[in-house]
Short mmCIF file of C-alpha atoms in Angstrom, two decimals:
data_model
loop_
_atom_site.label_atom_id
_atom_site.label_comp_id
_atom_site.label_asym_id
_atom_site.label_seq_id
_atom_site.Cartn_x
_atom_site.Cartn_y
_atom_site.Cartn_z
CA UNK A 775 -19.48 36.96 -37.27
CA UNK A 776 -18.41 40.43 -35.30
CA UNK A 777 -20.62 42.03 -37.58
CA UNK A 778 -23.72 40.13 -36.98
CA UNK A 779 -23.09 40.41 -32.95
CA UNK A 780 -22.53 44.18 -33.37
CA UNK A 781 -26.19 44.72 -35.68
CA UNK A 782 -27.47 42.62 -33.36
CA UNK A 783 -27.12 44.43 -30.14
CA UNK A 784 -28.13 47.60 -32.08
CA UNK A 785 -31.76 46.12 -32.27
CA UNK A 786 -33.81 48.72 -30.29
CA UNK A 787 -32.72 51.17 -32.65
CA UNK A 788 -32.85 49.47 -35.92
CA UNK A 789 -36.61 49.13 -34.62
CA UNK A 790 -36.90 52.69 -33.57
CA UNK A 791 -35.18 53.54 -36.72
CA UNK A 792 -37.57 51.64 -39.39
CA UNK A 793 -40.88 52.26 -37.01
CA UNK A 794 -39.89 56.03 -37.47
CA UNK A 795 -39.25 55.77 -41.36
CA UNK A 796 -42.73 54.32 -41.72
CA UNK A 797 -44.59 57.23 -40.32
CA UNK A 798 -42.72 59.99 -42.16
CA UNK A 799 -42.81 57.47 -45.76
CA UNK A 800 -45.47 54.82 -45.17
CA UNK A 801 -46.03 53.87 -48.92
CA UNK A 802 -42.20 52.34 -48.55
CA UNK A 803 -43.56 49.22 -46.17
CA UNK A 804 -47.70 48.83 -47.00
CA UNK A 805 -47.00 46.79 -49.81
CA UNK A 806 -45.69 44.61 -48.44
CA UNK A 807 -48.45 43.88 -45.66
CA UNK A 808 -49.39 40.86 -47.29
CA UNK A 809 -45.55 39.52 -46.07
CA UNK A 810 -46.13 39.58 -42.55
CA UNK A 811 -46.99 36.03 -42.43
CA UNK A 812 -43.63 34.69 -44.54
CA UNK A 813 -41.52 37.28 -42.20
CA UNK A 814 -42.92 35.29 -39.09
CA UNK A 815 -41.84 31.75 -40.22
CA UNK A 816 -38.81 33.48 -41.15
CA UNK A 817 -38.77 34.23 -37.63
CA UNK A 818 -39.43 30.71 -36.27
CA UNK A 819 -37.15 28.69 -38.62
CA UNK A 820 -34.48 30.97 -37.51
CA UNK A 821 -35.64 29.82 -34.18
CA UNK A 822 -35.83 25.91 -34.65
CA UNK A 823 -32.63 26.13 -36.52
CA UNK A 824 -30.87 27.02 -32.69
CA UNK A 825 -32.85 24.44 -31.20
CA UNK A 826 -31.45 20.98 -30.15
CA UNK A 827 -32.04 17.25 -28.55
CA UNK A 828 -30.37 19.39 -24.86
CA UNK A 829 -32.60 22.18 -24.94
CA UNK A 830 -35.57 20.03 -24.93
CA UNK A 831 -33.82 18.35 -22.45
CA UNK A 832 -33.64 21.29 -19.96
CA UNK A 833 -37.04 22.06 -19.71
CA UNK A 834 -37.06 18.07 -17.79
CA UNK A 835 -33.93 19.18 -15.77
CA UNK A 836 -35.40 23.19 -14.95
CA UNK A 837 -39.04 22.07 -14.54
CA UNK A 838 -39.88 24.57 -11.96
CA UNK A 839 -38.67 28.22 -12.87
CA UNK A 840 -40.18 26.92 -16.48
CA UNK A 841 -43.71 25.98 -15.03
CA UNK A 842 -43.84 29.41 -13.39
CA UNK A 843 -42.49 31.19 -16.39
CA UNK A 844 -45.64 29.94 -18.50
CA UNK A 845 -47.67 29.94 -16.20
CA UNK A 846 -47.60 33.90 -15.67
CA UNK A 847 -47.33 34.12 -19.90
CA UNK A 848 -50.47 32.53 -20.14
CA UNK A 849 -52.14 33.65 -17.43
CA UNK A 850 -50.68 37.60 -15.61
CA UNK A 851 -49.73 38.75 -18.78
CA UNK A 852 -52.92 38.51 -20.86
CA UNK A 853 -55.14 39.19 -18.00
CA UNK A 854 -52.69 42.15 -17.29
CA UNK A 855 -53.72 43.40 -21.11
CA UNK A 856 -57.30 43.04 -20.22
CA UNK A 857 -56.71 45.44 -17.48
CA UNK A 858 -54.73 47.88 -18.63
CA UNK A 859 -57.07 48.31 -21.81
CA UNK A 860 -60.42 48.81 -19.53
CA UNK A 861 -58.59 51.23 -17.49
CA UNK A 862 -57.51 53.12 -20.69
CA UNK A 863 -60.77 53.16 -22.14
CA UNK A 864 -59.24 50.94 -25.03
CA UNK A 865 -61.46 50.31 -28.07
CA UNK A 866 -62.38 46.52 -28.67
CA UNK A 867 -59.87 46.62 -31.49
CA UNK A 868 -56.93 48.02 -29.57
CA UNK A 869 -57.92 45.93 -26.73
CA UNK A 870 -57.83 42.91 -28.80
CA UNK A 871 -54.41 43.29 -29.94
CA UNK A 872 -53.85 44.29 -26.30
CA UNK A 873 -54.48 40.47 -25.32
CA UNK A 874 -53.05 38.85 -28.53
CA UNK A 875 -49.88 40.17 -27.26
CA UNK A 876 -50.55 39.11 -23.82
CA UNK A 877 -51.95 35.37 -24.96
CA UNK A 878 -48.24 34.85 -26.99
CA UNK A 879 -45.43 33.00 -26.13
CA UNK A 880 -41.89 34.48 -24.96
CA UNK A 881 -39.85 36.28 -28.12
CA UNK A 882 -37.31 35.24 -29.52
CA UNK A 883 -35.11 38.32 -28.99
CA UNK A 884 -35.38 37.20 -25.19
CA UNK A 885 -32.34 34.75 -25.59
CA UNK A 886 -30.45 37.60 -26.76
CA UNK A 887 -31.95 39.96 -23.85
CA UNK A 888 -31.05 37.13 -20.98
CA UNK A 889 -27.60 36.38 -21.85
CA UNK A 890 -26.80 40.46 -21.56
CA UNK A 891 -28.87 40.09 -18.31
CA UNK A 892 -26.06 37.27 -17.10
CA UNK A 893 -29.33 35.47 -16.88
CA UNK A 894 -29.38 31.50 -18.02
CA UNK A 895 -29.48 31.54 -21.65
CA UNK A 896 -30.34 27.66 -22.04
CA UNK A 897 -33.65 28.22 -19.35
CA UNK A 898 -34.81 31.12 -21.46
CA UNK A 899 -34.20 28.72 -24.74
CA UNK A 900 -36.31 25.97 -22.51
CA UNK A 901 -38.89 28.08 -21.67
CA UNK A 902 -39.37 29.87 -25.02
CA UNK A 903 -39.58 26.40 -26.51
CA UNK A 904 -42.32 25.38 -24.19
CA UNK A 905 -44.86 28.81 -24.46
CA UNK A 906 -43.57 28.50 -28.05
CA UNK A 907 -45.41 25.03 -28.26
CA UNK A 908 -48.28 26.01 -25.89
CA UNK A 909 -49.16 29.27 -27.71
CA UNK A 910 -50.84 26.65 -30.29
CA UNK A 911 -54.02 25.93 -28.28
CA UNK A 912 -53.04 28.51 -25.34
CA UNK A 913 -53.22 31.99 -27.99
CA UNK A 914 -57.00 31.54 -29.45
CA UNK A 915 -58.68 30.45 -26.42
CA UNK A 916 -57.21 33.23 -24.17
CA UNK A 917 -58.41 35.47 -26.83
CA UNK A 918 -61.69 33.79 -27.38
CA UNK A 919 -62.08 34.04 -23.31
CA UNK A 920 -60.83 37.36 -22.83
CA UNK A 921 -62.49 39.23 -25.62
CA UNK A 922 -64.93 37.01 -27.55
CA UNK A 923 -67.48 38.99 -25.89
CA UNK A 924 -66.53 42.07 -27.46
CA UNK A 925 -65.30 40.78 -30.96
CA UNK A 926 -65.87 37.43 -33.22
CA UNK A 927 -62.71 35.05 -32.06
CA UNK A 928 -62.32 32.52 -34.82
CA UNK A 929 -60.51 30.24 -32.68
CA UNK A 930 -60.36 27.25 -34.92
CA UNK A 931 -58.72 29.08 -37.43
CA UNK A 932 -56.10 30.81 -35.38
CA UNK A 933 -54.97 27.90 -33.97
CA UNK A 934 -54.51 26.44 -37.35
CA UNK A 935 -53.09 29.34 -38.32
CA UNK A 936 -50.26 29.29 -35.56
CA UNK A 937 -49.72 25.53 -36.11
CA UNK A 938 -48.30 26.51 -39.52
CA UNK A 939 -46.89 29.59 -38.31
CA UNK A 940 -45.03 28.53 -35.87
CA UNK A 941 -44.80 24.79 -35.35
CA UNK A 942 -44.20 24.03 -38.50
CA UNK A 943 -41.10 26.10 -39.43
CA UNK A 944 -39.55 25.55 -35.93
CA UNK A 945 -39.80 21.92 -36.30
CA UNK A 946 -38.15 22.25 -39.87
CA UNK A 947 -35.71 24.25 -38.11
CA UNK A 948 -35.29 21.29 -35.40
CA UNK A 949 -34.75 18.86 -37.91
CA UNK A 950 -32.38 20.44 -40.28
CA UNK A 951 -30.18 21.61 -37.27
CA UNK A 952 -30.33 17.97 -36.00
CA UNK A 953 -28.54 17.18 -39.13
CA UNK A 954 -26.07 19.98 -40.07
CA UNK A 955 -25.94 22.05 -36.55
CA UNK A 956 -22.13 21.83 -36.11
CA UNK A 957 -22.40 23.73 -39.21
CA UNK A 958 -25.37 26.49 -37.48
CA UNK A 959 -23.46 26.78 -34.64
CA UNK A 960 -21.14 28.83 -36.83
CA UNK A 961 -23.46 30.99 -38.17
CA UNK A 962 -25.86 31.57 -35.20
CA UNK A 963 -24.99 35.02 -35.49
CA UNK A 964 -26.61 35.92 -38.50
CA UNK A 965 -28.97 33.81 -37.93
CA UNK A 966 -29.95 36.19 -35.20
CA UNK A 967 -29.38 38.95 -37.44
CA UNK A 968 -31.91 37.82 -40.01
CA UNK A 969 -34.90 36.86 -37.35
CA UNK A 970 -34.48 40.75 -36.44
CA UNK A 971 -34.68 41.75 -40.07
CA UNK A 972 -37.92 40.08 -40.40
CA UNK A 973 -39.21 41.46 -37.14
CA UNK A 974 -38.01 44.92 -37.69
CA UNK A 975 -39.32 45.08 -40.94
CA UNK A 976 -43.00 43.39 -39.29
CA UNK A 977 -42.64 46.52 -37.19
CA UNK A 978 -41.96 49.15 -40.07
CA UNK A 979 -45.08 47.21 -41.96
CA UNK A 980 -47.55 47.65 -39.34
CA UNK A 981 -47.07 50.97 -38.15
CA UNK A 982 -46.73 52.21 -41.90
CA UNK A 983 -50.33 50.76 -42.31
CA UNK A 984 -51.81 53.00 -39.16
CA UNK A 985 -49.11 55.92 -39.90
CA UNK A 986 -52.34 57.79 -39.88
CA UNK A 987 -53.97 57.31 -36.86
CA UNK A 988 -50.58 57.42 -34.76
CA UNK A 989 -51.08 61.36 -33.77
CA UNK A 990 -54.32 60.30 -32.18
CA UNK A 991 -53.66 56.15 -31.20
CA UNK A 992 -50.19 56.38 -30.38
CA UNK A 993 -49.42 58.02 -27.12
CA UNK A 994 -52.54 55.80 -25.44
CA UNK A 995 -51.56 52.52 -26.97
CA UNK A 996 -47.86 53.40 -26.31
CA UNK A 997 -48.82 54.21 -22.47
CA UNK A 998 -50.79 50.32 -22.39
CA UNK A 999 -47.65 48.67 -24.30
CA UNK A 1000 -45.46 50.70 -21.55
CA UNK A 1001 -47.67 49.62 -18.78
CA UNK A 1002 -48.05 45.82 -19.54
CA UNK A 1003 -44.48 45.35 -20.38
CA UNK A 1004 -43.51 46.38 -16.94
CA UNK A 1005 -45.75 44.36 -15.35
CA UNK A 1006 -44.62 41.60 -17.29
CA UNK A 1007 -41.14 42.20 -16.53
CA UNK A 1008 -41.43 42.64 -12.77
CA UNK A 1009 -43.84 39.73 -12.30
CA UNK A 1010 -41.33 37.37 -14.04
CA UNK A 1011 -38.60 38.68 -11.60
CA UNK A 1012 -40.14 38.74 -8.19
CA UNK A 1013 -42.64 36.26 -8.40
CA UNK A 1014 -40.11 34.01 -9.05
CA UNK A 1015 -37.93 35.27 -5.88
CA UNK A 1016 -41.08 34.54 -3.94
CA UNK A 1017 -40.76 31.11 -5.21
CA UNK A 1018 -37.27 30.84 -3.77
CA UNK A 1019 -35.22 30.80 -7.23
CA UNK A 1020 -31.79 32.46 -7.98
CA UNK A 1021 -31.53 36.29 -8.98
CA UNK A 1022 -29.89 34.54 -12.41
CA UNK A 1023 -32.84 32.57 -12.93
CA UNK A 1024 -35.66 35.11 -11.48
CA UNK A 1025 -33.86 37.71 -14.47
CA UNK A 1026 -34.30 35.05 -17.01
CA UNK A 1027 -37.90 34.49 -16.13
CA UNK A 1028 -38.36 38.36 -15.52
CA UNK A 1029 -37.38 38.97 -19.25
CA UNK A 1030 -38.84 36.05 -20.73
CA UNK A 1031 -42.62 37.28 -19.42
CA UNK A 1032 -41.90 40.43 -20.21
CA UNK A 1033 -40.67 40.27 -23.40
CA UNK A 1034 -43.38 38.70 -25.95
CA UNK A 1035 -43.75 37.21 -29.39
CA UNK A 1036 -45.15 40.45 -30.45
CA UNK A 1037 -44.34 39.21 -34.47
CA UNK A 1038 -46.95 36.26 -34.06
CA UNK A 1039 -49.79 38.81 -32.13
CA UNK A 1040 -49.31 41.24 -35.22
CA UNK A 1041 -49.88 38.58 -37.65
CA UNK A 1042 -52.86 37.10 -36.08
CA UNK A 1043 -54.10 40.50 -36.02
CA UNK A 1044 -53.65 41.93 -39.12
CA UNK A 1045 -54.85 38.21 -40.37
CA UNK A 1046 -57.97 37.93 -38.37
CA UNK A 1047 -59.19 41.26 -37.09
CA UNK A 1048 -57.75 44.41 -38.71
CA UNK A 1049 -54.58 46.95 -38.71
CA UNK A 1050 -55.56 48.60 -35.88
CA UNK A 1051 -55.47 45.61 -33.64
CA UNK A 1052 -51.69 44.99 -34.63
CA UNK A 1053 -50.92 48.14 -33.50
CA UNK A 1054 -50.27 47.22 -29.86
CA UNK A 1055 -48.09 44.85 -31.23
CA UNK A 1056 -46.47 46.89 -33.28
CA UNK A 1057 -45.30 49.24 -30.40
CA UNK A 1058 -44.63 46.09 -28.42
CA UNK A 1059 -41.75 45.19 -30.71
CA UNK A 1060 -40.19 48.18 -30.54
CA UNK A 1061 -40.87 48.41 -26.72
CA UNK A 1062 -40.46 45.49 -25.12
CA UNK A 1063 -36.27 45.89 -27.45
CA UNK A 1064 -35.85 49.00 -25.70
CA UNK A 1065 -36.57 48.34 -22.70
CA UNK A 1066 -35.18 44.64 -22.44
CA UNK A 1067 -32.12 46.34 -23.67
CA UNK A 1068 -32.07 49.11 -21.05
CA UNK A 1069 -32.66 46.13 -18.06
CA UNK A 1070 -30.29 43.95 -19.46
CA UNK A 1071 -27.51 46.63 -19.61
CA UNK A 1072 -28.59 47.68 -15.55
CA UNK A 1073 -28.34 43.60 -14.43
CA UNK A 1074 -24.99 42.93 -16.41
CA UNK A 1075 -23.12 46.10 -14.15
CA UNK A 1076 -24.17 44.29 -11.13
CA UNK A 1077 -22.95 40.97 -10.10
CA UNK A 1078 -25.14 37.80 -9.28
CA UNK A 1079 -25.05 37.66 -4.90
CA UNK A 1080 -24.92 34.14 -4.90
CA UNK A 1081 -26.72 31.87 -2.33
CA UNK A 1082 -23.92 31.58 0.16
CA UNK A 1083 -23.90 35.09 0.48
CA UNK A 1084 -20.89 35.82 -1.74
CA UNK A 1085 -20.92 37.95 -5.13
CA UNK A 1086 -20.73 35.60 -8.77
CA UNK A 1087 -20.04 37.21 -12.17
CA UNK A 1088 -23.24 37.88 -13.98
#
């Protein structure tokens, strides 16, 4: 499984890699746009298949740092889209995929980003469990709130849409790993390895089908992405300091909020509103692994100063 740890840390630039090899040849990935959706439960399987009776348990044990974790997903990071879009003089399109990325739950690749952090790997499981679950109801009407004045939000049928999306191949995921995960444990590796195929290759689909409007789109949208990542990322980590939690569990929640399911914003995009809106989601996934990568690696070279004033291991 060395392998599969070893791809796996490589993400950003598998994602940099791909993103790049679908602007130069963009016929290689926009036939397969018609994918994203099967990529995405791809995604979430892989997810429910790591999932088990203690992790649901934790978010009962860790209810605080998880309540303020969703509560800023739900709430600072899609009204931070919002703003960052009107001060960019974002079209409704990019500004809708602005706030689909800010309406989803924590990604995924957050787990991954936490435990190079030295953050708490099972809290980040918790809470990406619980926006997971949330983003079912939470997703459409933050979009139908934020921007149903400026575009037609067909609520109804995003929510349905996420339901099988999402909660559907997580709790298959759930319940084969509730029978066989001795057996996943093993394997959790690749299984990592094969959620960041499918995203990667999300990425390489998307930005293959606006490969043309990049030269004019892609530095503005790349500046918002840039812009609401960071807030995302330092809203998670001091807000919850100002709540009085550890620096191990304000990193978690730091990279958790920052770090979105950009997959499920692209599909709903590209599924109910156009290419152009999954842009910003696009760039998100490529983003959000660079830059989650970059923290991670800064927080693992320093150590955790614990409460009584002495220095843990991160």
């Amino acid at each position: 499984m060395l392998i599969f740890e070893r791809l796996n840390r490589l993400f950003p630039l598998w994602a940099i890699l791909f993103a790049s090899l679908a602007i130069i040849m963009p016929p290689l990935f926009t036939g397969y746009a018609g994918r994203i959706q099967v990529l995405l439960a791809i995604i979430m399987f892989s997810m429910g298949l790591t999932l088990s009776k203690e992790d649901f348990l934790n978010v009962v044990k860790a209810p605080l740092p998880v309540g303020i974790g969703v509560l800023l997903q739900f709430v600072v990071m899609p009204l931070a889209a919002l703003g960052v879009s009107l001060a960019l003089g974002l079209s409704p399109e990019l500004t809708t995929g602005m706030v689909l990325v800010g309406a989803t739950a924590g990604g995924t690749a957050s787990n991954v980003m936490t435990w190079l952090a030295g953050g708490r790997v099972a809290l980040s499981v918790s809470m990406t469990l619980v926006s997971t679950l949330a983003s079912v109801v939470m997703t459409p009407l933050i979009a139908w709130l934020l921007v149903g004045q400026m575009v037609e939000v067909p609520v109804w049928g995003m929510l349905s849409s996420i339901a099988q999306l999402v909660i559907a191949p997580v709790a298959a995921g759930v319940v084969v790993h509730h029978f066989v995960g001795r057996h996943i444990a093993r394997i959790e590796p690749a299984l990592a390895t094969l959620a960041m195929a499918a995203i990667v290759m999300i990425i390489a689909i998307v930005v293959a089908l606006n490969a043309g409007r990049l030269a004019s789109l892609g530095p503005v949208v790349a500046l918002a992405v840039i812009a609401h990542n960071g807030i995302g990322l330092a809203a998670g980590y001091f807000v919850s300091r100002l709540c009085g939690l550890d620096q191990r569990t304000a990193r978690t929640v730091s990279i958790e909020v920052g770090m979105q399911n950009s997959g499920l914003a692209v599909s709903l995009a590209n599924q109910f509103f156009s290419a152009g809106a999954a842009l910003p989601g696009a760039l998100f996934s490529v983003w959000h692994n660079v830059s989650g990568s970059l923290l991670a690696g800064y927080w693992k070279r320093r150590p955790v100063v614990a409460a009584e004033g002495s220095a843990e291991s991160a």
